[in-house]
Amino acid sequence: MKTVFSPLHHRRTAMTELDGGILIAPHEKPSRAETILARVNQEQLGDVLPAQEFGLGPVLRVHTRNYVDFLNNSWADWTAAGKPGEAIPAVWPGRGMRHRVPKDIDGRLGYYSFAAETSITEGTWDAARASANVALTAQALVANGEPAAFALCRPPGHHAHTDLFGGYCFFNNAALSAQAFRDQGARRVAVLDVDFHHGNGTQSIFYRRDDVMTISLHGDPDLVFPHFLGFEDESGEGPGEGFNLNLVYPPGTPFSVWREGLETACARVKAYQPDALVIALGVDTFEDDPISFFKLTSADYLLLGERLGKLNLPTLFTMEGGYDVDAIGVNVVNVLKGFEATR
Ligand code: OKP
Ligand code: MG
Ligand code: ZN
């Protein structure tokens, strides 16, 4: 399987993540991508290709112009306002308040976000753009006949809504790719999110559509981020009714239980008969992940990959979460090797 990678991910090197009332060094850090890349090379998974430039066209198929402009200008606006640190949202339009876009950068940061852990920094725009280009380059490989490709995206994307950043995400790389498949003639696309967290952005983007099915397995949002979406009674709306599926699990869930949800998800994907499959691949389901509570082992990721491979669909993997950097390379490449073993 070919991997697409961009060294521009290094432009996203935040110093702060708001966590537990203090600013910590972010979990979503550059060594994550470098460790995965090293393992891809060590295991000779396949060629590693650079990202092509796709411009903003495919991004604007999913995100609003105003949101994209905001992301593009936010760091400059923040520094022009004389702020000393990284750009962290601290005020939101709560219940009963006006949903209008304020002029002031503090107001706009809140308008275009849903969480405060994700600081915007000098290179964030460049890295988020590169991450989208990584996804779109890998998507094009699959659209042009590769059976599968791995988009080594960083920053991740599955929490980003059409006009909201948060959860370390800015552009929804999985959603952009699914939309690109549709725009290139795929009739139906399935997005299966195996990251520990709910893919709230992806769900929201396609919630009223039947041409992109969204499925996510994740920790119970009653207990863990993103808290306000991802429950099992969310099944889609209007024409999208029946085309969203959430599979929620409690703390301590091992692979033996999680794989039942994977089976359910795979059955739904198969019945949908999509022309392409996008896997939002997070390995923060790992037993030693510092911010998550599932108990998958490194060997389990081989079995996950095998199950996905058996779907026998043109498949794009977009990299999402996974924060135990010591194990992230092994775990991600195990999924991809397990997948390849079935082909
Ligand atoms: C992004 B992805 C840590 C709280 C973390 C944000 C989690 C974002 C996960 N104390 N909250 O889905 O891996
Ligand atoms: Mg998930
Ligand atoms: Zn995650």
CSV table of C-alpha atoms and ligand atoms in Angstrom, one decimal:
chain,number,residue,atom,x,y,z
A,1,MET,CA,0.0,0.0,0.0
A,2,LYS,CA,1.2,3.5,-0.8
A,3,THR,CA,1.5,6.1,1.9
A,4,VAL,CA,1.1,9.9,1.3
A,5,PHE,CA,3.1,12.1,3.7
A,6,SER,CA,3.9,15.8,4.0
A,7,PRO,CA,6.7,17.2,6.2
A,8,LEU,CA,4.7,20.4,6.4
A,9,HIS,CA,2.9,18.7,9.3
A,10,HIS,CA,5.8,20.2,11.4
A,11,ARG,CA,4.2,23.6,10.9
A,12,ARG,CA,1.7,22.5,13.5
A,13,THR,CA,3.8,22.5,16.7
A,14,ALA,CA,1.6,24.0,19.4
A,15,MET,CA,3.1,24.6,22.8
A,16,THR,CA,-0.3,24.6,24.7
A,17,GLU,CA,-3.3,22.3,25.2
A,18,LEU,CA,-5.7,23.4,27.9
A,19,ASP,CA,-6.2,20.3,30.1
A,20,GLY,CA,-7.1,20.0,33.7
A,21,GLY,CA,-7.0,23.7,34.3
A,22,ILE,CA,-3.4,24.1,33.1
A,23,LEU,CA,-1.6,24.4,29.8
A,24,ILE,CA,0.2,21.2,29.0
A,25,ALA,CA,2.4,20.1,26.0
A,26,PRO,CA,-0.1,18.9,23.4
A,27,HIS,CA,-0.8,15.2,23.0
A,28,GLU,CA,-1.2,15.9,19.3
A,29,LYS,CA,2.5,16.5,18.5
A,30,PRO,CA,4.9,16.1,15.5
A,31,SER,CA,6.6,12.9,16.7
A,32,ARG,CA,3.3,11.1,16.1
A,33,ALA,CA,3.5,11.4,12.4
A,34,GLU,CA,7.3,10.9,12.3
A,35,THR,CA,7.0,7.6,14.3
A,36,ILE,CA,4.3,6.3,12.0
A,37,LEU,CA,6.4,7.2,8.9
A,38,ALA,CA,9.5,5.5,10.3
A,39,ARG,CA,7.5,2.3,10.9
A,40,VAL,CA,6.0,2.4,7.4
A,41,ASN,CA,9.5,2.5,6.0
A,42,GLN,CA,10.9,-0.1,8.4
A,43,GLU,CA,8.1,-2.5,7.5
A,44,GLN,CA,8.4,-1.7,3.8
A,45,LEU,CA,4.7,-1.1,3.6
A,46,GLY,CA,5.2,0.5,0.1
A,47,ASP,CA,6.2,3.8,-1.5
A,48,VAL,CA,5.9,7.0,0.4
A,49,LEU,CA,4.7,9.8,-1.9
A,50,PRO,CA,4.6,13.6,-1.4
A,51,ALA,CA,1.3,15.5,-1.3
A,52,GLN,CA,0.0,17.2,-4.4
A,53,GLU,CA,-1.5,20.7,-4.1
A,54,PHE,CA,-5.3,20.6,-4.6
A,55,GLY,CA,-6.0,24.2,-3.7
A,56,LEU,CA,-9.1,25.2,-1.7
A,57,GLY,CA,-11.7,23.8,-4.2
A,58,PRO,CA,-12.1,20.4,-2.5
A,59,VAL,CA,-11.9,21.9,1.0
A,60,LEU,CA,-14.8,24.3,0.1
A,61,ARG,CA,-17.0,21.4,-0.9
A,62,VAL,CA,-17.1,20.5,2.9
A,63,HIS,CA,-16.2,23.7,4.8
A,64,THR,CA,-17.8,27.2,4.5
A,65,ARG,CA,-15.9,30.0,2.9
A,66,ASN,CA,-16.2,32.1,6.0
A,67,TYR,CA,-14.7,29.3,8.2
A,68,VAL,CA,-11.8,28.8,5.8
A,69,ASP,CA,-11.1,32.5,5.7
A,70,PHE,CA,-11.2,32.6,9.5
A,71,LEU,CA,-8.6,29.8,9.8
A,72,ASN,CA,-6.4,31.5,7.2
A,73,ASN,CA,-6.4,34.8,9.0
A,74,SER,CA,-6.8,33.8,12.6
A,75,TRP,CA,-3.1,33.8,13.6
A,76,ALA,CA,-2.5,37.2,11.9
A,77,ASP,CA,-5.6,38.6,13.6
A,78,TRP,CA,-4.5,37.2,17.0
A,79,THR,CA,-1.0,38.6,16.8
A,80,ALA,CA,-2.3,42.0,15.4
A,81,ALA,CA,-4.5,42.2,18.5
A,82,GLY,CA,-1.3,42.0,20.6
A,83,LYS,CA,-2.1,38.7,22.3
A,84,PRO,CA,0.9,37.2,24.0
A,85,GLY,CA,0.2,33.4,23.7
A,86,GLU,CA,-1.3,30.9,21.4
A,87,ALA,CA,-4.9,31.5,20.2
A,88,ILE,CA,-7.3,29.7,22.5
A,89,PRO,CA,-11.1,30.2,22.3
A,90,ALA,CA,-12.6,31.2,25.6
A,91,VAL,CA,-16.2,32.4,24.9
A,92,TRP,CA,-19.0,30.7,22.9
A,93,PRO,CA,-22.6,31.5,21.8
A,94,GLY,CA,-24.4,29.6,24.6
A,95,ARG,CA,-28.1,28.8,24.9
A,96,GLY,CA,-30.2,31.9,24.3
A,97,MET,CA,-27.4,34.0,22.8
A,98,ARG,CA,-26.9,35.3,19.3
A,99,HIS,CA,-25.2,33.1,16.6
A,100,ARG,CA,-23.6,36.0,14.7
A,101,VAL,CA,-20.0,36.4,13.8
A,102,PRO,CA,-18.3,39.1,15.9
A,103,LYS,CA,-15.5,41.3,14.6
A,104,ASP,CA,-13.1,40.7,17.5
A,105,ILE,CA,-10.8,37.8,17.2
A,106,ASP,CA,-11.8,36.4,20.7
A,107,GLY,CA,-15.4,36.3,19.5
A,108,ARG,CA,-14.5,34.7,16.1
A,109,LEU,CA,-12.4,32.0,17.8
A,110,GLY,CA,-15.5,31.1,19.8
A,111,TYR,CA,-17.9,31.3,16.9
A,112,TYR,CA,-15.8,28.9,14.8
A,113,SER,CA,-14.9,26.3,17.5
A,114,PHE,CA,-16.6,23.9,19.9
A,115,ALA,CA,-13.7,23.2,22.4
A,116,ALA,CA,-10.8,25.0,24.0
A,117,GLU,CA,-8.0,22.4,24.1
A,118,THR,CA,-6.9,23.2,20.5
A,119,SER,CA,-4.7,26.3,20.3
A,120,ILE,CA,-4.2,28.0,16.9
A,121,THR,CA,-0.6,28.8,16.2
A,122,GLU,CA,1.6,30.4,13.6
A,123,GLY,CA,1.9,27.4,11.3
A,124,THR,CA,-1.5,25.8,11.9
A,125,TRP,CA,-3.0,26.9,8.6
A,126,ASP,CA,-0.1,25.6,6.6
A,127,ALA,CA,-0.1,22.2,8.4
A,128,ALA,CA,-3.9,21.8,8.2
A,129,ARG,CA,-3.8,22.6,4.4
A,130,ALA,CA,-1.0,20.1,3.9
A,131,SER,CA,-3.0,17.5,5.9
A,132,ALA,CA,-5.9,18.0,3.5
A,133,ASN,CA,-3.6,17.7,0.5
A,134,VAL,CA,-2.2,14.5,1.9
A,135,ALA,CA,-5.7,13.1,2.2
A,136,LEU,CA,-6.7,14.3,-1.3
A,137,THR,CA,-3.5,12.9,-2.9
A,138,ALA,CA,-4.2,9.5,-1.4
A,139,GLN,CA,-7.8,9.7,-2.4
A,140,ALA,CA,-6.8,10.3,-6.0
A,141,LEU,CA,-4.6,7.2,-5.9
A,142,VAL,CA,-7.6,5.1,-4.9
A,143,ALA,CA,-9.9,6.8,-7.4
A,144,ASN,CA,-7.3,6.0,-10.1
A,145,GLY,CA,-7.3,2.3,-9.3
A,146,GLU,CA,-5.0,1.7,-6.3
A,147,PRO,CA,-6.9,-0.9,-4.2
A,148,ALA,CA,-6.0,1.1,-1.1
A,149,ALA,CA,-3.9,4.1,0.2
A,150,PHE,CA,-2.8,5.5,3.5
A,151,ALA,CA,-3.0,9.2,4.1
A,152,LEU,CA,-0.6,10.0,6.9
A,153,CYS,CA,-2.6,13.1,7.9
A,154,ARG,CA,-1.5,15.4,10.7
A,155,PRO,CA,-3.3,17.3,12.2
A,156,PRO,CA,-6.2,14.9,12.3
A,157,GLY,CA,-9.7,15.9,11.0
A,158,HIS,CA,-12.7,13.9,12.1
A,159,HIS,CA,-13.8,16.3,14.8
A,160,ALA,CA,-13.9,19.3,12.4
A,161,HIS,CA,-17.5,20.3,11.3
A,162,THR,CA,-18.3,22.4,8.3
A,163,ASP,CA,-17.4,25.6,10.2
A,164,LEU,CA,-16.0,24.4,13.6
A,165,PHE,CA,-12.5,23.4,14.8
A,166,GLY,CA,-11.8,21.5,17.9
A,167,GLY,CA,-10.4,18.2,19.2
A,168,TYR,CA,-7.1,18.9,17.5
A,169,CYS,CA,-8.9,19.1,14.1
A,170,PHE,CA,-9.2,21.9,11.5
A,171,PHE,CA,-10.2,20.4,8.2
A,172,ASN,CA,-12.1,17.2,8.1
A,173,ASN,CA,-9.8,15.1,5.9
A,174,ALA,CA,-12.0,12.0,5.9
A,175,ALA,CA,-15.0,14.1,4.8
A,176,LEU,CA,-13.1,16.0,2.1
A,177,SER,CA,-12.0,12.7,0.7
A,178,ALA,CA,-15.4,11.1,0.8
A,179,GLN,CA,-16.8,14.2,-1.0
A,180,ALA,CA,-14.0,14.0,-3.6
A,181,PHE,CA,-15.0,10.3,-4.3
A,182,ARG,CA,-18.6,11.5,-4.8
A,183,ASP,CA,-17.5,14.4,-7.0
A,184,GLN,CA,-15.5,12.0,-9.2
A,185,GLY,CA,-18.5,9.7,-9.8
A,186,ALA,CA,-18.7,7.3,-6.8
A,187,ARG,CA,-22.4,6.7,-6.2
A,188,ARG,CA,-22.1,5.9,-2.5
A,189,VAL,CA,-19.2,6.3,-0.1
A,190,ALA,CA,-19.0,4.8,3.4
A,191,VAL,CA,-16.9,6.5,6.2
A,192,LEU,CA,-16.0,4.1,9.1
A,193,ASP,CA,-14.4,5.8,12.1
A,194,VAL,CA,-12.4,3.4,14.3
A,195,ASP,CA,-10.8,6.2,16.3
A,196,PHE,CA,-11.5,6.0,20.0
A,197,HIS,CA,-13.5,9.3,19.8
A,198,HIS,CA,-16.8,10.0,18.0
A,199,GLY,CA,-16.3,11.4,14.6
A,200,ASN,CA,-18.7,14.2,15.3
A,201,GLY,CA,-17.5,16.4,12.4
A,202,THR,CA,-17.9,13.7,9.9
A,203,GLN,CA,-21.3,12.7,11.2
A,204,SER,CA,-22.5,16.3,11.2
A,205,ILE,CA,-21.3,17.0,7.7
A,206,PHE,CA,-23.2,14.1,6.1
A,207,TYR,CA,-26.1,13.8,8.6
A,208,ARG,CA,-28.8,14.8,6.2
A,209,ARG,CA,-27.4,12.8,3.2
A,210,ASP,CA,-27.9,9.2,2.0
A,211,ASP,CA,-24.9,9.3,-0.4
A,212,VAL,CA,-22.3,9.1,2.3
A,213,MET,CA,-22.9,6.7,5.1
A,214,THR,CA,-21.1,7.5,8.4
A,215,ILE,CA,-20.4,4.9,11.1
A,216,SER,CA,-18.3,5.5,14.3
A,217,LEU,CA,-17.2,3.2,17.1
A,218,HIS,CA,-16.2,5.2,20.2
A,219,GLY,CA,-16.1,5.8,23.9
A,220,ASP,CA,-19.4,6.9,25.5
A,221,PRO,CA,-19.8,10.6,25.0
A,222,ASP,CA,-21.5,10.8,28.3
A,223,LEU,CA,-18.1,10.1,29.7
A,224,VAL,CA,-15.6,11.4,27.2
A,225,PHE,CA,-15.0,14.0,24.5
A,226,PRO,CA,-16.8,15.3,22.4
A,227,HIS,CA,-19.6,14.9,25.0
A,228,PHE,CA,-22.3,16.6,22.9
A,229,LEU,CA,-22.7,14.2,19.9
A,230,GLY,CA,-22.2,10.5,19.2
A,231,PHE,CA,-25.0,8.8,21.0
A,232,GLU,CA,-26.6,5.7,19.7
A,233,ASP,CA,-30.0,7.3,18.9
A,234,GLU,CA,-28.4,9.5,16.3
A,235,SER,CA,-29.3,7.7,13.0
A,236,GLY,CA,-29.4,10.6,10.5
A,237,GLU,CA,-32.1,13.1,9.5
A,238,GLY,CA,-34.4,13.7,6.6
A,239,PRO,CA,-32.9,11.9,3.5
A,240,GLY,CA,-30.0,10.8,5.8
A,241,GLU,CA,-32.2,8.8,8.1
A,242,GLY,CA,-30.7,5.4,8.5
A,243,PHE,CA,-27.3,6.4,7.1
A,244,ASN,CA,-25.5,7.2,10.4
A,245,LEU,CA,-24.6,4.7,13.0
A,246,ASN,CA,-23.0,5.2,16.4
A,247,LEU,CA,-21.6,2.3,18.4
A,248,VAL,CA,-20.8,3.3,22.0
A,249,TYR,CA,-18.6,1.5,24.5
A,250,PRO,CA,-17.8,1.9,28.2
A,251,PRO,CA,-14.4,2.2,29.9
A,252,GLY,CA,-12.3,-0.9,29.8
A,253,THR,CA,-13.7,-2.3,26.6
A,254,PRO,CA,-11.4,-5.0,25.1
A,255,PHE,CA,-11.1,-6.1,21.5
A,256,SER,CA,-13.3,-9.1,22.1
A,257,VAL,CA,-16.2,-6.7,22.8
A,258,TRP,CA,-15.2,-3.9,20.4
A,259,ARG,CA,-14.9,-6.4,17.5
A,260,GLU,CA,-18.7,-7.1,17.8
A,261,GLY,CA,-19.3,-3.5,17.0
A,262,LEU,CA,-16.8,-3.7,14.1
A,263,GLU,CA,-18.8,-6.7,12.8
A,264,THR,CA,-22.0,-4.7,13.0
A,265,ALA,CA,-20.3,-1.8,11.2
A,266,CYS,CA,-18.8,-4.0,8.5
A,267,ALA,CA,-22.2,-5.6,7.9
A,268,ARG,CA,-23.8,-2.2,7.4
A,269,VAL,CA,-21.0,-1.1,5.1
A,270,LYS,CA,-21.4,-4.2,3.0
A,271,ALA,CA,-25.2,-3.9,2.7
A,272,TYR,CA,-24.7,-0.3,1.6
A,273,GLN,CA,-22.6,-1.4,-1.4
A,274,PRO,CA,-20.4,1.7,-1.5
A,275,ASP,CA,-18.1,2.4,-4.4
A,276,ALA,CA,-15.4,3.5,-1.9
A,277,LEU,CA,-14.6,3.2,1.8
A,278,VAL,CA,-12.8,5.8,4.0
A,279,ILE,CA,-11.4,4.5,7.3
A,280,ALA,CA,-10.9,7.3,9.8
A,281,LEU,CA,-8.0,5.5,11.5
A,282,GLY,CA,-7.2,6.3,15.1
A,283,VAL,CA,-5.2,4.0,17.3
A,284,ASP,CA,-6.2,5.8,20.6
A,285,THR,CA,-8.2,2.6,21.3
A,286,PHE,CA,-4.9,1.2,22.5
A,287,GLU,CA,-4.6,-0.1,26.0
A,288,ASP,CA,-1.8,2.4,27.0
A,289,ASP,CA,-3.3,5.5,25.3
A,290,PRO,CA,-2.9,8.4,27.7
A,291,ILE,CA,-6.3,10.0,27.0
A,292,SER,CA,-8.6,7.1,26.2
A,293,PHE,CA,-10.2,4.1,27.9
A,294,PHE,CA,-10.4,1.1,25.6
A,295,LYS,CA,-8.0,-1.9,25.9
A,296,LEU,CA,-7.0,-2.9,22.4
A,297,THR,CA,-3.5,-4.5,22.1
A,298,SER,CA,-1.0,-4.2,19.4
A,299,ALA,CA,-1.8,-7.6,18.0
A,300,ASP,CA,-5.5,-6.7,17.8
A,301,TYR,CA,-4.7,-4.1,15.2
A,302,LEU,CA,-3.7,-6.8,12.8
A,303,LEU,CA,-7.1,-8.4,13.2
A,304,LEU,CA,-8.8,-5.0,12.7
A,305,GLY,CA,-6.9,-4.6,9.4
A,306,GLU,CA,-7.8,-8.1,8.3
A,307,ARG,CA,-11.5,-7.5,8.9
A,308,LEU,CA,-11.4,-4.2,6.9
A,309,GLY,CA,-9.6,-5.9,4.1
A,310,LYS,CA,-12.2,-8.6,3.8
A,311,LEU,CA,-14.8,-5.9,2.9
A,312,ASN,CA,-12.9,-6.0,-0.4
A,313,LEU,CA,-13.6,-2.3,-1.2
A,314,PRO,CA,-11.4,0.5,-2.6
A,315,THR,CA,-10.2,1.9,0.7
A,316,LEU,CA,-8.6,5.1,1.8
A,317,PHE,CA,-7.2,5.3,5.3
A,318,THR,CA,-6.9,8.8,6.9
A,319,MET,CA,-4.8,9.1,10.0
A,320,GLU,CA,-6.7,10.5,13.0
A,321,GLY,CA,-5.8,10.0,16.7
A,322,GLY,CA,-3.4,7.8,18.8
A,323,TYR,CA,-1.3,9.4,21.6
A,324,ASP,CA,1.0,6.6,22.9
A,325,VAL,CA,3.8,7.6,20.6
A,326,ASP,CA,5.9,4.6,21.6
A,327,ALA,CA,3.3,2.3,20.1
A,328,ILE,CA,1.7,4.4,17.4
A,329,GLY,CA,3.9,3.2,14.6
A,330,VAL,CA,3.5,-0.5,15.3
A,331,ASN,CA,-0.3,-0.1,15.9
A,332,VAL,CA,-1.0,1.9,12.7
A,333,VAL,CA,1.2,-0.3,10.5
A,334,ASN,CA,-0.3,-3.4,12.0
A,335,VAL,CA,-3.8,-2.3,10.8
A,336,LEU,CA,-2.4,-1.6,7.3
A,337,LYS,CA,-0.4,-4.9,7.2
A,338,GLY,CA,-3.4,-6.9,8.4
A,339,PHE,CA,-5.4,-5.2,5.6
A,340,GLU,CA,-2.8,-6.1,3.0
A,341,ALA,CA,-2.6,-9.7,4.1
A,342,THR,CA,-6.2,-10.2,2.8
A,343,ARG,CA,-5.5,-8.8,-0.7
B,1,OKP,C1,-8.8,13.9,18.9
B,1,OKP,B1,-8.9,12.6,18.1
B,1,OKP,C2,-7.5,15.2,27.3
B,1,OKP,C3,-8.8,15.7,26.7
B,1,OKP,C4,-8.7,15.6,25.3
B,1,OKP,C5,-9.7,16.3,23.2
B,1,OKP,C6,-9.5,15.0,22.5
B,1,OKP,C7,-9.3,15.1,21.1
B,1,OKP,C8,-9.1,13.7,20.4
B,1,OKP,N1,-7.5,15.4,28.7
B,1,OKP,N2,-9.8,16.2,24.6
B,1,OKP,O1,-10.2,12.0,18.1
B,1,OKP,O2,-8.0,11.5,18.6
B,2,MG,MG,-14.7,6.6,16.3
B,3,ZN,ZN,-9.4,10.1,19.0
